[in-house]
mmCIF file of C-alpha atoms and ligand atoms in Angstrom:
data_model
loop_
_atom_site.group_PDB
_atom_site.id
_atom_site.type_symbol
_atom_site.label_atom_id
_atom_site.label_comp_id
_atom_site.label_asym_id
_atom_site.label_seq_id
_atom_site.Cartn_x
_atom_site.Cartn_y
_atom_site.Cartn_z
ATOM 1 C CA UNK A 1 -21.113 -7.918 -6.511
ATOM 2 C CA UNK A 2 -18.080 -8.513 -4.361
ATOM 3 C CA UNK A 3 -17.829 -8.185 -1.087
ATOM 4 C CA UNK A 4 -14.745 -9.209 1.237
ATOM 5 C CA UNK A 5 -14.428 -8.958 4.709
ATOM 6 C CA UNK A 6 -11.629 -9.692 7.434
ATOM 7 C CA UNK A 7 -9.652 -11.241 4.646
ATOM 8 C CA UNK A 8 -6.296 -12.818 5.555
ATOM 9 C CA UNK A 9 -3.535 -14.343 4.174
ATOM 10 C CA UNK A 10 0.113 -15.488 5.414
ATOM 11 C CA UNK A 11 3.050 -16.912 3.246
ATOM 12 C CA UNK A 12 5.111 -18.661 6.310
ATOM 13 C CA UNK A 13 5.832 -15.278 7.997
ATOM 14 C CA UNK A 14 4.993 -12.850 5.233
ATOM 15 C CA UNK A 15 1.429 -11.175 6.121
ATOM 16 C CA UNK A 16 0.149 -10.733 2.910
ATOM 17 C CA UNK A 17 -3.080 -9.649 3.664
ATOM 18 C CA UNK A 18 -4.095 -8.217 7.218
ATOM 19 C CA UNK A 19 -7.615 -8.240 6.915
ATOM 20 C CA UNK A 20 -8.829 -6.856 3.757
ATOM 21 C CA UNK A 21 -12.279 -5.614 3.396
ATOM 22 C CA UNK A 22 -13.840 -4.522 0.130
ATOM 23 C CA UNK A 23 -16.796 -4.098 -1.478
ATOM 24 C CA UNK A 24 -16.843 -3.880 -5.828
ATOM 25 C CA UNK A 25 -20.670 -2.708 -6.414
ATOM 26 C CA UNK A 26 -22.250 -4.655 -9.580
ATOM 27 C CA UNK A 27 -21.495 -2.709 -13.052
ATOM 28 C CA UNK A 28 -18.733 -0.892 -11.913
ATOM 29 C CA UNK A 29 -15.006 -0.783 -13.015
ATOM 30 C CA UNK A 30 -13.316 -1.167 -9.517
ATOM 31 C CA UNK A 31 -9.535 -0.228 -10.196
ATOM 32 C CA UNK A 32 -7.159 -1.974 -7.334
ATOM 33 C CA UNK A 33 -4.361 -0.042 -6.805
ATOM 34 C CA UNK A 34 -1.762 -0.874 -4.561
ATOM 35 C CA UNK A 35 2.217 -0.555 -5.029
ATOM 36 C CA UNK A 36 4.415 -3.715 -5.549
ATOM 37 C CA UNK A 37 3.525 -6.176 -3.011
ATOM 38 C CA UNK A 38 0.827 -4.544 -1.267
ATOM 39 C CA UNK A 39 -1.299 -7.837 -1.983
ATOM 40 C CA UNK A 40 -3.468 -7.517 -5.050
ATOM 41 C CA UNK A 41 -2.473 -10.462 -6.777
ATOM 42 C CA UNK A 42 -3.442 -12.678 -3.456
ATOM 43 C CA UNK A 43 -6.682 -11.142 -3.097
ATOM 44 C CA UNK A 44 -7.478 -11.899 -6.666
ATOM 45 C CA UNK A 45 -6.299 -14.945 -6.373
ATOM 46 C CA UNK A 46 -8.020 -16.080 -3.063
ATOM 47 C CA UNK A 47 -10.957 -14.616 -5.013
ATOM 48 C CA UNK A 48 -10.705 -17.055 -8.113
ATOM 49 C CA UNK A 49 -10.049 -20.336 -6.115
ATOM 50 C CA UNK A 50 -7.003 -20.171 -6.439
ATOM 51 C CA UNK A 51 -5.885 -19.537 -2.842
ATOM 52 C CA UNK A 52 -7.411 -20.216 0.141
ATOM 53 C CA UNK A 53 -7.461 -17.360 2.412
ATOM 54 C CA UNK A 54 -6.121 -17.796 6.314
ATOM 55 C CA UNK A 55 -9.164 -16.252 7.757
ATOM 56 C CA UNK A 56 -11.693 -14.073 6.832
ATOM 57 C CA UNK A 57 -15.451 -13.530 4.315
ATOM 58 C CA UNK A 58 -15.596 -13.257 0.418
ATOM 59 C CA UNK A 59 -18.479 -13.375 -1.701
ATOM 60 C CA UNK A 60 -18.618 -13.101 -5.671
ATOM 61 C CA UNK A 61 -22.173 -12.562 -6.874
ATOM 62 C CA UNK A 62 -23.740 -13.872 -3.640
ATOM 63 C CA UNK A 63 -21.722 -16.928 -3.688
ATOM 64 C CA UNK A 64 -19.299 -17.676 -0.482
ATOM 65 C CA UNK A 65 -16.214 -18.626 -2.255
ATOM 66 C CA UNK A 66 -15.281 -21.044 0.347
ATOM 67 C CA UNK A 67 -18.538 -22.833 0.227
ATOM 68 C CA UNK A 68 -19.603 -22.466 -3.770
ATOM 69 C CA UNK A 69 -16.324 -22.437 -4.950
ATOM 70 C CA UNK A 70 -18.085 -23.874 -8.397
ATOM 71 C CA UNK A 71 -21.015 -21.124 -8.822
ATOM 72 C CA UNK A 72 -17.954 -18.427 -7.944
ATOM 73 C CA UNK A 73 -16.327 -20.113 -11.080
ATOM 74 C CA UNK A 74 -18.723 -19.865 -13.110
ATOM 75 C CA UNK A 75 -19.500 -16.182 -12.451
ATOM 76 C CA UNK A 76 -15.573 -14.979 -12.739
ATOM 77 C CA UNK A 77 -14.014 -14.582 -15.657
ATOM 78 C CA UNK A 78 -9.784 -14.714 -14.561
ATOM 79 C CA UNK A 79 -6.724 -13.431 -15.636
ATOM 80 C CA UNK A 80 -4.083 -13.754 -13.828
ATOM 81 C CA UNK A 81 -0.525 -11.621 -14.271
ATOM 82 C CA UNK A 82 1.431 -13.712 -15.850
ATOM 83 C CA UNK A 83 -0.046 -16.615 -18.269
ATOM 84 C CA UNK A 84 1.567 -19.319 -20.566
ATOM 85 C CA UNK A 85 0.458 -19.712 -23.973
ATOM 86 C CA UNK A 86 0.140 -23.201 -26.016
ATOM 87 C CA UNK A 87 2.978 -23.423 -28.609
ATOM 88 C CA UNK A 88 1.533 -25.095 -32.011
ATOM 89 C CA UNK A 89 -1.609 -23.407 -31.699
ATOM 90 C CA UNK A 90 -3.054 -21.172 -33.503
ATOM 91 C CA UNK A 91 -5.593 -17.988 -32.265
ATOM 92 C CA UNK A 92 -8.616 -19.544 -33.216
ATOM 93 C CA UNK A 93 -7.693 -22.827 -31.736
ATOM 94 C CA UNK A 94 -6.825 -21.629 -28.506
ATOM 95 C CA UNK A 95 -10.043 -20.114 -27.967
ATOM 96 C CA UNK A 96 -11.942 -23.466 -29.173
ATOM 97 C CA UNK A 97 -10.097 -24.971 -26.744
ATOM 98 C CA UNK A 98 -10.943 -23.142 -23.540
ATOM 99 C CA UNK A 99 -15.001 -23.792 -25.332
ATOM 100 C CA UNK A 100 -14.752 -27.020 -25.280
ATOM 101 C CA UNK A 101 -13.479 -26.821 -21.275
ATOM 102 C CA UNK A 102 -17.174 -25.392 -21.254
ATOM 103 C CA UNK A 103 -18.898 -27.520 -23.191
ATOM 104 C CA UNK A 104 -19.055 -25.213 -25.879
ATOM 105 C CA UNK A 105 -18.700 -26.950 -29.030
ATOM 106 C CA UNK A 106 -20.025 -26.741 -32.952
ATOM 107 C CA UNK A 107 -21.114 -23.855 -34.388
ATOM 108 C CA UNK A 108 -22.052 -21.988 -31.550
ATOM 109 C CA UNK A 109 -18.125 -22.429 -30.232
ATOM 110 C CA UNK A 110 -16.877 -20.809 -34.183
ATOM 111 C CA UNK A 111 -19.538 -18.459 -33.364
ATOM 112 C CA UNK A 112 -18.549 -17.287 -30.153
ATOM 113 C CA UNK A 113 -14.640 -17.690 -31.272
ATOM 114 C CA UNK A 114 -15.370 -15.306 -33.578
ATOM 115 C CA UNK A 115 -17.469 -12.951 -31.430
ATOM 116 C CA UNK A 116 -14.732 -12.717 -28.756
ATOM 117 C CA UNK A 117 -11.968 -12.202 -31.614
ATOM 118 C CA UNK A 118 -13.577 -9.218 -32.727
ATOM 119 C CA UNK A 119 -14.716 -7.544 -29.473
ATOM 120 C CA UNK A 120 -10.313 -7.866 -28.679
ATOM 121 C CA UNK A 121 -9.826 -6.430 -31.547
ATOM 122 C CA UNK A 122 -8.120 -10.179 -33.151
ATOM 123 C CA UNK A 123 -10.194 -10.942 -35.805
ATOM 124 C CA UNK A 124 -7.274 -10.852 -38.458
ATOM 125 C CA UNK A 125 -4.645 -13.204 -36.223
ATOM 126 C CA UNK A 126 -7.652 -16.127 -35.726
ATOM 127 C CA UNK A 127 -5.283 -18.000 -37.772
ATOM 128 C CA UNK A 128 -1.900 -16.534 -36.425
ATOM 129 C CA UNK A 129 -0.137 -19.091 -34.175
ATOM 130 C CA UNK A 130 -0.724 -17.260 -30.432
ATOM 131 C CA UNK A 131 3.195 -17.565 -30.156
ATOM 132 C CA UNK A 132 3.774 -15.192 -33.172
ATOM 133 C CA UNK A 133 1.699 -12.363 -31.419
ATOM 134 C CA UNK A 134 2.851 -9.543 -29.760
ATOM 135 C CA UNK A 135 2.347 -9.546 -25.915
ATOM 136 C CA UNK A 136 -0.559 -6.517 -26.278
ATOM 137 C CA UNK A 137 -2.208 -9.045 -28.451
ATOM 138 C CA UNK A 138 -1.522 -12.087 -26.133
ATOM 139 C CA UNK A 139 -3.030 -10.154 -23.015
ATOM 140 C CA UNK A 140 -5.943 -9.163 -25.233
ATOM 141 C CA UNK A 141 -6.416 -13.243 -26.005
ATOM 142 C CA UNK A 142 -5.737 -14.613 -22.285
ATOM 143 C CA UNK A 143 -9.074 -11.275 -21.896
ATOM 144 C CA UNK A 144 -11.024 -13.240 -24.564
ATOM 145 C CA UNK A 145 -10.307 -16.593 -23.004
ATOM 146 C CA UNK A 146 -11.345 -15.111 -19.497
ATOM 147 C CA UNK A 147 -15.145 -14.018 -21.473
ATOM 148 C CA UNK A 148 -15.609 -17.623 -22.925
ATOM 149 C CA UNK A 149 -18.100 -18.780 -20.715
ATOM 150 C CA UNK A 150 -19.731 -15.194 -20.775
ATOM 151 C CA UNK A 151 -19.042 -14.349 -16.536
ATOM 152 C CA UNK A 152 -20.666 -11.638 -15.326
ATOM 153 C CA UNK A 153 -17.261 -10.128 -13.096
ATOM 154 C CA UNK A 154 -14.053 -10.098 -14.215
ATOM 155 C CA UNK A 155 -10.925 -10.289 -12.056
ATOM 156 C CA UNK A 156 -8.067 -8.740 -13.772
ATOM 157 C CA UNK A 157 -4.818 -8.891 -12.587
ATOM 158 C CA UNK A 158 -2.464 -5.953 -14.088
ATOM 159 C CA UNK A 159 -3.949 -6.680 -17.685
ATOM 160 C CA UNK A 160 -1.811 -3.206 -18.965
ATOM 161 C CA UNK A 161 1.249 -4.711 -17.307
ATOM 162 C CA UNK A 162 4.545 -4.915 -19.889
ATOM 163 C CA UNK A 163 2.168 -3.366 -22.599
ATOM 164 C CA UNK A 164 3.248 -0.383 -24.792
ATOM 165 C CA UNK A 165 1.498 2.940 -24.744
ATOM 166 C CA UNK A 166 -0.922 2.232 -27.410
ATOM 167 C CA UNK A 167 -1.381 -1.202 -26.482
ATOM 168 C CA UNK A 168 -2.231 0.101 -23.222
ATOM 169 C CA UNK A 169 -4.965 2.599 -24.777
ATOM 170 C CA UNK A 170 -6.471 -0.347 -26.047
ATOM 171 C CA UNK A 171 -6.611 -3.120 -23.509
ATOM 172 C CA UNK A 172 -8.348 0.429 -21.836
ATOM 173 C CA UNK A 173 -10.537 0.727 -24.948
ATOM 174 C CA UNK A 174 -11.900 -2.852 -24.421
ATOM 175 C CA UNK A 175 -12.189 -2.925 -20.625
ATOM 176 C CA UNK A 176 -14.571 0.289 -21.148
ATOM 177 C CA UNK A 177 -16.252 -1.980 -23.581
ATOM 178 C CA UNK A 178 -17.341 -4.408 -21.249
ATOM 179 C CA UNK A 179 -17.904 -2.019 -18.531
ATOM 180 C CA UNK A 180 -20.443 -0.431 -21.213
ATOM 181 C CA UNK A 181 -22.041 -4.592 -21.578
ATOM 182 C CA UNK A 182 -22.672 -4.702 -18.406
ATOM 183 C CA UNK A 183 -19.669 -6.428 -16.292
ATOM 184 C CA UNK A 184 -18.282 -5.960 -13.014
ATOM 185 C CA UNK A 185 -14.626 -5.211 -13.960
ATOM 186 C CA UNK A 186 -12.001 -5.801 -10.351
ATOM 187 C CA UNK A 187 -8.881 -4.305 -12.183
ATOM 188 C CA UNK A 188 -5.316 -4.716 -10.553
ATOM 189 C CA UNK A 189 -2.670 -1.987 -11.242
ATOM 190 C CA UNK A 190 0.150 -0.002 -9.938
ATOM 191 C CA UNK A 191 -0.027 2.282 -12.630
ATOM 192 C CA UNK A 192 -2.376 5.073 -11.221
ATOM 193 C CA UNK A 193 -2.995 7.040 -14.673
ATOM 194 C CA UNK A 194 -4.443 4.225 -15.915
ATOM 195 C CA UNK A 195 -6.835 3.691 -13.739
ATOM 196 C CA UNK A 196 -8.128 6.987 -13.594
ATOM 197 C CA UNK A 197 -9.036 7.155 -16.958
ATOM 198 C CA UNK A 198 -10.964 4.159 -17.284
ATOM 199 C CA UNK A 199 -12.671 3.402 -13.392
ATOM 200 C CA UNK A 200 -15.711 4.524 -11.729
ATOM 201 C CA UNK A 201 -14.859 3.134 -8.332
ATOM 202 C CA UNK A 202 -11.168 3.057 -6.491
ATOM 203 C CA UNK A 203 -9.960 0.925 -3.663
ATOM 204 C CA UNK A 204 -6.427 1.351 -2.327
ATOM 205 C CA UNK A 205 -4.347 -1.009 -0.597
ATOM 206 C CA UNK A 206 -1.175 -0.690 0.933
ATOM 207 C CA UNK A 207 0.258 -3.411 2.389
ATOM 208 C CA UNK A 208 -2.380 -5.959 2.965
ATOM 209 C CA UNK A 209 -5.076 -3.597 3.722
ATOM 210 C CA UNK A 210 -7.852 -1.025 2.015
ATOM 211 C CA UNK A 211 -6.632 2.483 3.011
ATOM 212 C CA UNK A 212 -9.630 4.265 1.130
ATOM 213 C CA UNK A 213 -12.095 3.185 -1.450
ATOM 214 C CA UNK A 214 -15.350 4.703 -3.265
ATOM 215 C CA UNK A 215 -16.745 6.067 -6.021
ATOM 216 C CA UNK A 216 -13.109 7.705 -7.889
ATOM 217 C CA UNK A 217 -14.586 11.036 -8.117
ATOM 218 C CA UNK A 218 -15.384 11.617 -4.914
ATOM 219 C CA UNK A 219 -11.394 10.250 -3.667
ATOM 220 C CA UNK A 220 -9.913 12.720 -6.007
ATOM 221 C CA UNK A 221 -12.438 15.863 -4.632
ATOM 222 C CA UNK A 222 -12.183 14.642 -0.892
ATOM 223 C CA UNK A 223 -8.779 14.502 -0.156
ATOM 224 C CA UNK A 224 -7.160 15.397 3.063
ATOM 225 C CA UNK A 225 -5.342 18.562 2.119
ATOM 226 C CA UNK A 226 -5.104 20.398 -1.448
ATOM 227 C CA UNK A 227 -2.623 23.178 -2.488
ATOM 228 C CA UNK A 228 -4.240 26.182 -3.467
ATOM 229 C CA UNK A 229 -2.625 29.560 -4.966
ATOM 230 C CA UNK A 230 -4.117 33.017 -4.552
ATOM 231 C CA UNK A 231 -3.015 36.411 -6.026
ATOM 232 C CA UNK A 232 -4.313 39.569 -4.632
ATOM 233 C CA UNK A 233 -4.497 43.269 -6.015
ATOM 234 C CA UNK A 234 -3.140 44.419 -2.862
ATOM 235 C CA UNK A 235 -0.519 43.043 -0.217
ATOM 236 C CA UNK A 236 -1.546 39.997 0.911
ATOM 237 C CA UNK A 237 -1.630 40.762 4.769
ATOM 238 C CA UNK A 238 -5.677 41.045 4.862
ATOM 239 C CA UNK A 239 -5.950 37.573 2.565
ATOM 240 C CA UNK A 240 -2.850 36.285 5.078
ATOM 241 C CA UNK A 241 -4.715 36.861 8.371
ATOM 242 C CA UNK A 242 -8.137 35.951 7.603
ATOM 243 C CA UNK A 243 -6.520 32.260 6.386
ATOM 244 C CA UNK A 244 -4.802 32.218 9.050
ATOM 245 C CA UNK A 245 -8.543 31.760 11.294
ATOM 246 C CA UNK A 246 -9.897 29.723 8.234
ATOM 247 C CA UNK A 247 -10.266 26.459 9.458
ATOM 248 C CA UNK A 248 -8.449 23.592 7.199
ATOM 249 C CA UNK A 249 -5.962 26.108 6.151
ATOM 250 C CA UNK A 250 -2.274 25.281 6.749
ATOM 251 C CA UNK A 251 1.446 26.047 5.555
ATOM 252 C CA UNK A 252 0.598 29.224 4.163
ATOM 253 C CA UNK A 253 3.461 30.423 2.500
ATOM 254 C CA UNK A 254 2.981 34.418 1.440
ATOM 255 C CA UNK A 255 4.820 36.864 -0.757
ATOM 256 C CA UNK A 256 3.952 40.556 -1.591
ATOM 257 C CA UNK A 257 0.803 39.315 -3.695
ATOM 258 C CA UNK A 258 0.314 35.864 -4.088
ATOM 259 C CA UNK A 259 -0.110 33.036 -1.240
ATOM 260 C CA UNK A 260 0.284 29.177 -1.179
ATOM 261 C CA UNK A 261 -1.347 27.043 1.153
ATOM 262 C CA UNK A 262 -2.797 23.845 1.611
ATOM 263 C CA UNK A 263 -6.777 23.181 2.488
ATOM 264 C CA UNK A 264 -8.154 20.278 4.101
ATOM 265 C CA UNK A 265 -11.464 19.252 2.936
ATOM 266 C CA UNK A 266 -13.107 18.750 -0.712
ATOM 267 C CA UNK A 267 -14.028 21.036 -3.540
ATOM 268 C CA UNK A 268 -17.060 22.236 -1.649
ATOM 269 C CA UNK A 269 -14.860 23.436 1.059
ATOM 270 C CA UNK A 270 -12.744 25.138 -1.714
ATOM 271 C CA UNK A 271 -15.394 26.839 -2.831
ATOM 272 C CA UNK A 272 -16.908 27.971 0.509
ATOM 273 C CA UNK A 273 -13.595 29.831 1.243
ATOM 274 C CA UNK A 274 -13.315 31.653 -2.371
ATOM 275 C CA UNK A 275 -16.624 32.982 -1.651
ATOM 276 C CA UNK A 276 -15.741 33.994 1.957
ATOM 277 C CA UNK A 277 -12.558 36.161 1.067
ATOM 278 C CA UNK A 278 -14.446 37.979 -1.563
ATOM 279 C CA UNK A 279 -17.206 38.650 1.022
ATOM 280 C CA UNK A 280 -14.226 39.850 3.852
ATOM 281 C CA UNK A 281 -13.321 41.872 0.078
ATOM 282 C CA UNK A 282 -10.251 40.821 -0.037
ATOM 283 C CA UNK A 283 -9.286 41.715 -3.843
ATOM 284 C CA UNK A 284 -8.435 37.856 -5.428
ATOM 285 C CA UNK A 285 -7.116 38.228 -9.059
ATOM 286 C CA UNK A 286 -6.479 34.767 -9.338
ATOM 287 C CA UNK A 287 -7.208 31.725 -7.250
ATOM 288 C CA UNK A 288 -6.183 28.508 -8.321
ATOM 289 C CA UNK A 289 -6.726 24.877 -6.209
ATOM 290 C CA UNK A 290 -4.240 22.714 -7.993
ATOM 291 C CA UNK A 291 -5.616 19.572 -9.575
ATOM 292 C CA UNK A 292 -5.643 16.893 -7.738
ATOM 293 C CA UNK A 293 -4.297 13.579 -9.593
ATOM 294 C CA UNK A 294 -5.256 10.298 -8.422
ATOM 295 C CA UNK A 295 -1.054 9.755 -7.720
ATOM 296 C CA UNK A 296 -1.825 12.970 -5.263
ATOM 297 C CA UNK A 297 -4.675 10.681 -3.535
ATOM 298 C CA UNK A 298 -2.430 7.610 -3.221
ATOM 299 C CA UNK A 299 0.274 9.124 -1.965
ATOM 300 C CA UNK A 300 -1.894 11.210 0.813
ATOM 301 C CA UNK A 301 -3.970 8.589 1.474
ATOM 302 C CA UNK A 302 -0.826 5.435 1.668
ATOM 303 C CA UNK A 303 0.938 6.865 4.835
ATOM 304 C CA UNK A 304 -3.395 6.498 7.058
ATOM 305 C CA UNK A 305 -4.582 3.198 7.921
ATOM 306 C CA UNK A 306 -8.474 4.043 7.894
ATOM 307 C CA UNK A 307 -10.995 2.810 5.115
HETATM 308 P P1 ATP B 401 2.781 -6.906 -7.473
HETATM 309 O O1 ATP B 401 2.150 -5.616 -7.926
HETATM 310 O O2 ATP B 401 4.274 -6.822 -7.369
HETATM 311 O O3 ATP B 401 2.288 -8.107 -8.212
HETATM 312 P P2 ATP B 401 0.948 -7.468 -5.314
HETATM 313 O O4 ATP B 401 0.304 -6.249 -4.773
HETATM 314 O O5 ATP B 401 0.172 -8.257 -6.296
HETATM 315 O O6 ATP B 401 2.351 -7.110 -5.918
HETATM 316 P P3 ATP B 401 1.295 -9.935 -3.872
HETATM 317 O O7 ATP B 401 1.903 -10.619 -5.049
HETATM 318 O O8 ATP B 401 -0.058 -10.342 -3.463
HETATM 319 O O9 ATP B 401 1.342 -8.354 -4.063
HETATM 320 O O10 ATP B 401 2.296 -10.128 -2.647
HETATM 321 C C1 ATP B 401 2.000 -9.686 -1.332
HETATM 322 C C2 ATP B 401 3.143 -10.087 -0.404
HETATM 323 O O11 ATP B 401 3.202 -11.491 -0.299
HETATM 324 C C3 ATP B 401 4.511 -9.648 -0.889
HETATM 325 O O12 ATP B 401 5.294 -9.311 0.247
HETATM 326 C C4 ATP B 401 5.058 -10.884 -1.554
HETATM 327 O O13 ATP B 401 6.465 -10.895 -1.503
HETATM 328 C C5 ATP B 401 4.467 -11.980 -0.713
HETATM 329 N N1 ATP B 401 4.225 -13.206 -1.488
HETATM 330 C C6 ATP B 401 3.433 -13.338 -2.560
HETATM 331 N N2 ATP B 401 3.423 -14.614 -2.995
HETATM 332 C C7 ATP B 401 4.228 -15.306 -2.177
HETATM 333 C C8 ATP B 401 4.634 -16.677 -2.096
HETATM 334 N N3 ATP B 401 4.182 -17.588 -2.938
HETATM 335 N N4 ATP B 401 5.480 -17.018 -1.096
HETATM 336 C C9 ATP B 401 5.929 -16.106 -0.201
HETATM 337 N N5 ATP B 401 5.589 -14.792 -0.218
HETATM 338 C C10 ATP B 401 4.748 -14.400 -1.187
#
């Protein structure tokens, strides 16, 4: 659904982006994680028009955003990371307003004001004035405005960001929501927890460029190297030497019973080796391969350059 290729972007000498490719598949929630600065917010915003990129390929539902900059508006729904709201206006105004940008106007505008009020979870502020609201219930508005002309991908730039824990749960609530309708969710964040929860598909960037992306299940069992602990019933000296030929095994780190060491590969390769020291019999009381979070991933996968 979106698909970027050789994208590039300077501010005067600042290389923001250095050739970012990426592909979002249709229905899924793509979570872009990158730390401060790495570039999300100028890929999103080269994505909604808002930028023009220095060099480089991006589509949005088929579209060429250079050459149907129009059809690529009318299939993204926008929110960018930081937004103004309208003093002197109330909820339900607000959202009339951004109709009528549409063309949306009557009763199928109070309709669909109402619609989008309840699906963010506003339905009792349509009369509060949007500068009385909190800023969890502002960022669920500017997500309602985004919807208006019903897009089918959404480009969300750190939509959590500056929100409380439960405000947080919900924005997460709502995004799964639309994931469930249907839409192609590009979601910006720093904050890797966040993500996990709520994505099906990951890309990483790290400064200006992907470093891994894919379906997130797959990052989190395929990472380069995972710590594993194993207890034996005896000394570990038989467990120690037959690691020590395993290949993927490094930094083993034994005491009288119990070993630490770290395995390249994914869970398959986890499991291979369990069931190849109980075949050697080496007597495993306990053999643990940490979890791996998706801060693990980042962190393993920031310092490589490959996608
Ligand atoms: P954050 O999570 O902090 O929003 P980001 O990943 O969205 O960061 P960008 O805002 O895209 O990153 O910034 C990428 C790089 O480009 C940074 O080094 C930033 O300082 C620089 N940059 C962004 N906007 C401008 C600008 N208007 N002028 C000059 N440099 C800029």
């Amino acid at each position: 659904m979106i698909k970027v290729r050789g994208l590039k972007k300077n501010y005067g000498r600042v290389q923001a982006l250095k050739g970012l490719d990426m592909d979002v598949p249709a229905g899924s929630i793509y979570g872009f994680i990158g730390q401060n600065g790495a570039g999300k917010t100028t890929a999103l915003r080269i994505l909604a028009g808002l930028l023009v990129p220095g060099q480089g390929l991006a589509e949005v539902a088929g579209w060429d955003i250079m050459l149907y900059p129009r059809a690529v508006q009318e299939a993204i729904g926008y929110m960018p990371d930081f937004f103004g709201v309208y003093d002197d206006l109330r909820v339900g105004e607000y959202l009339l307003f951004y109709a009528s940008a549409y063309g949306i106007k009557g009763p199928r505008a109070g309709k669909l004001r109402d619609d989008l009020l309840e699906l963010v979870e506003l339905g009792d502020k349509r009369e509060a004035f949007v500068d009385t609201l909190s800023r969890g219930m502002q960022q669920r508005l500017c997500l309602a405005r985004a919807l208006v002309h019903d897009p089918p991908v959404l480009l969300l730039d750190e939509p959590a960001s500056g929100l409380d824990p439960l405000a947080r749960v919900e924005m997460r609530e709502i995004l799964k929501e639309l994931g469930q309708m249907g839409k192609t969710i590009l979601v910006s964040s720093h904050i890797l927890t966040e993500l996990a929860n709520l994505c099906t598909h990951i890309g990483m960037i790290t400064e200006g460029a992907l470093v891994r992306q894919g379906v997130l299940a797959d990052l989190l069992n395929n990472t380069p190297v995972r710590k594993i602990v194993l207890r034996c019933a005896c000394p570990t000296e038989k467990a120690v030497k037959f690691l020590e030929g395993w290949p993927g095994v490094e930094g083993i780190n034994c005491q009288l019973h119990q070993v630490e060491f770290g395995l390249a590969g994914g869970l398959f390769q986890v499991a291979e080796l369990l069931k190849e020291l109980v075949n050697q019999e080496v007597p495993v009381t306990h053999f643990a391969p940490e979890e791996q979070t998706l801060e693990d991933t980042f962190v393993q996968l920031a310092g490589q350059t490959e996608v």
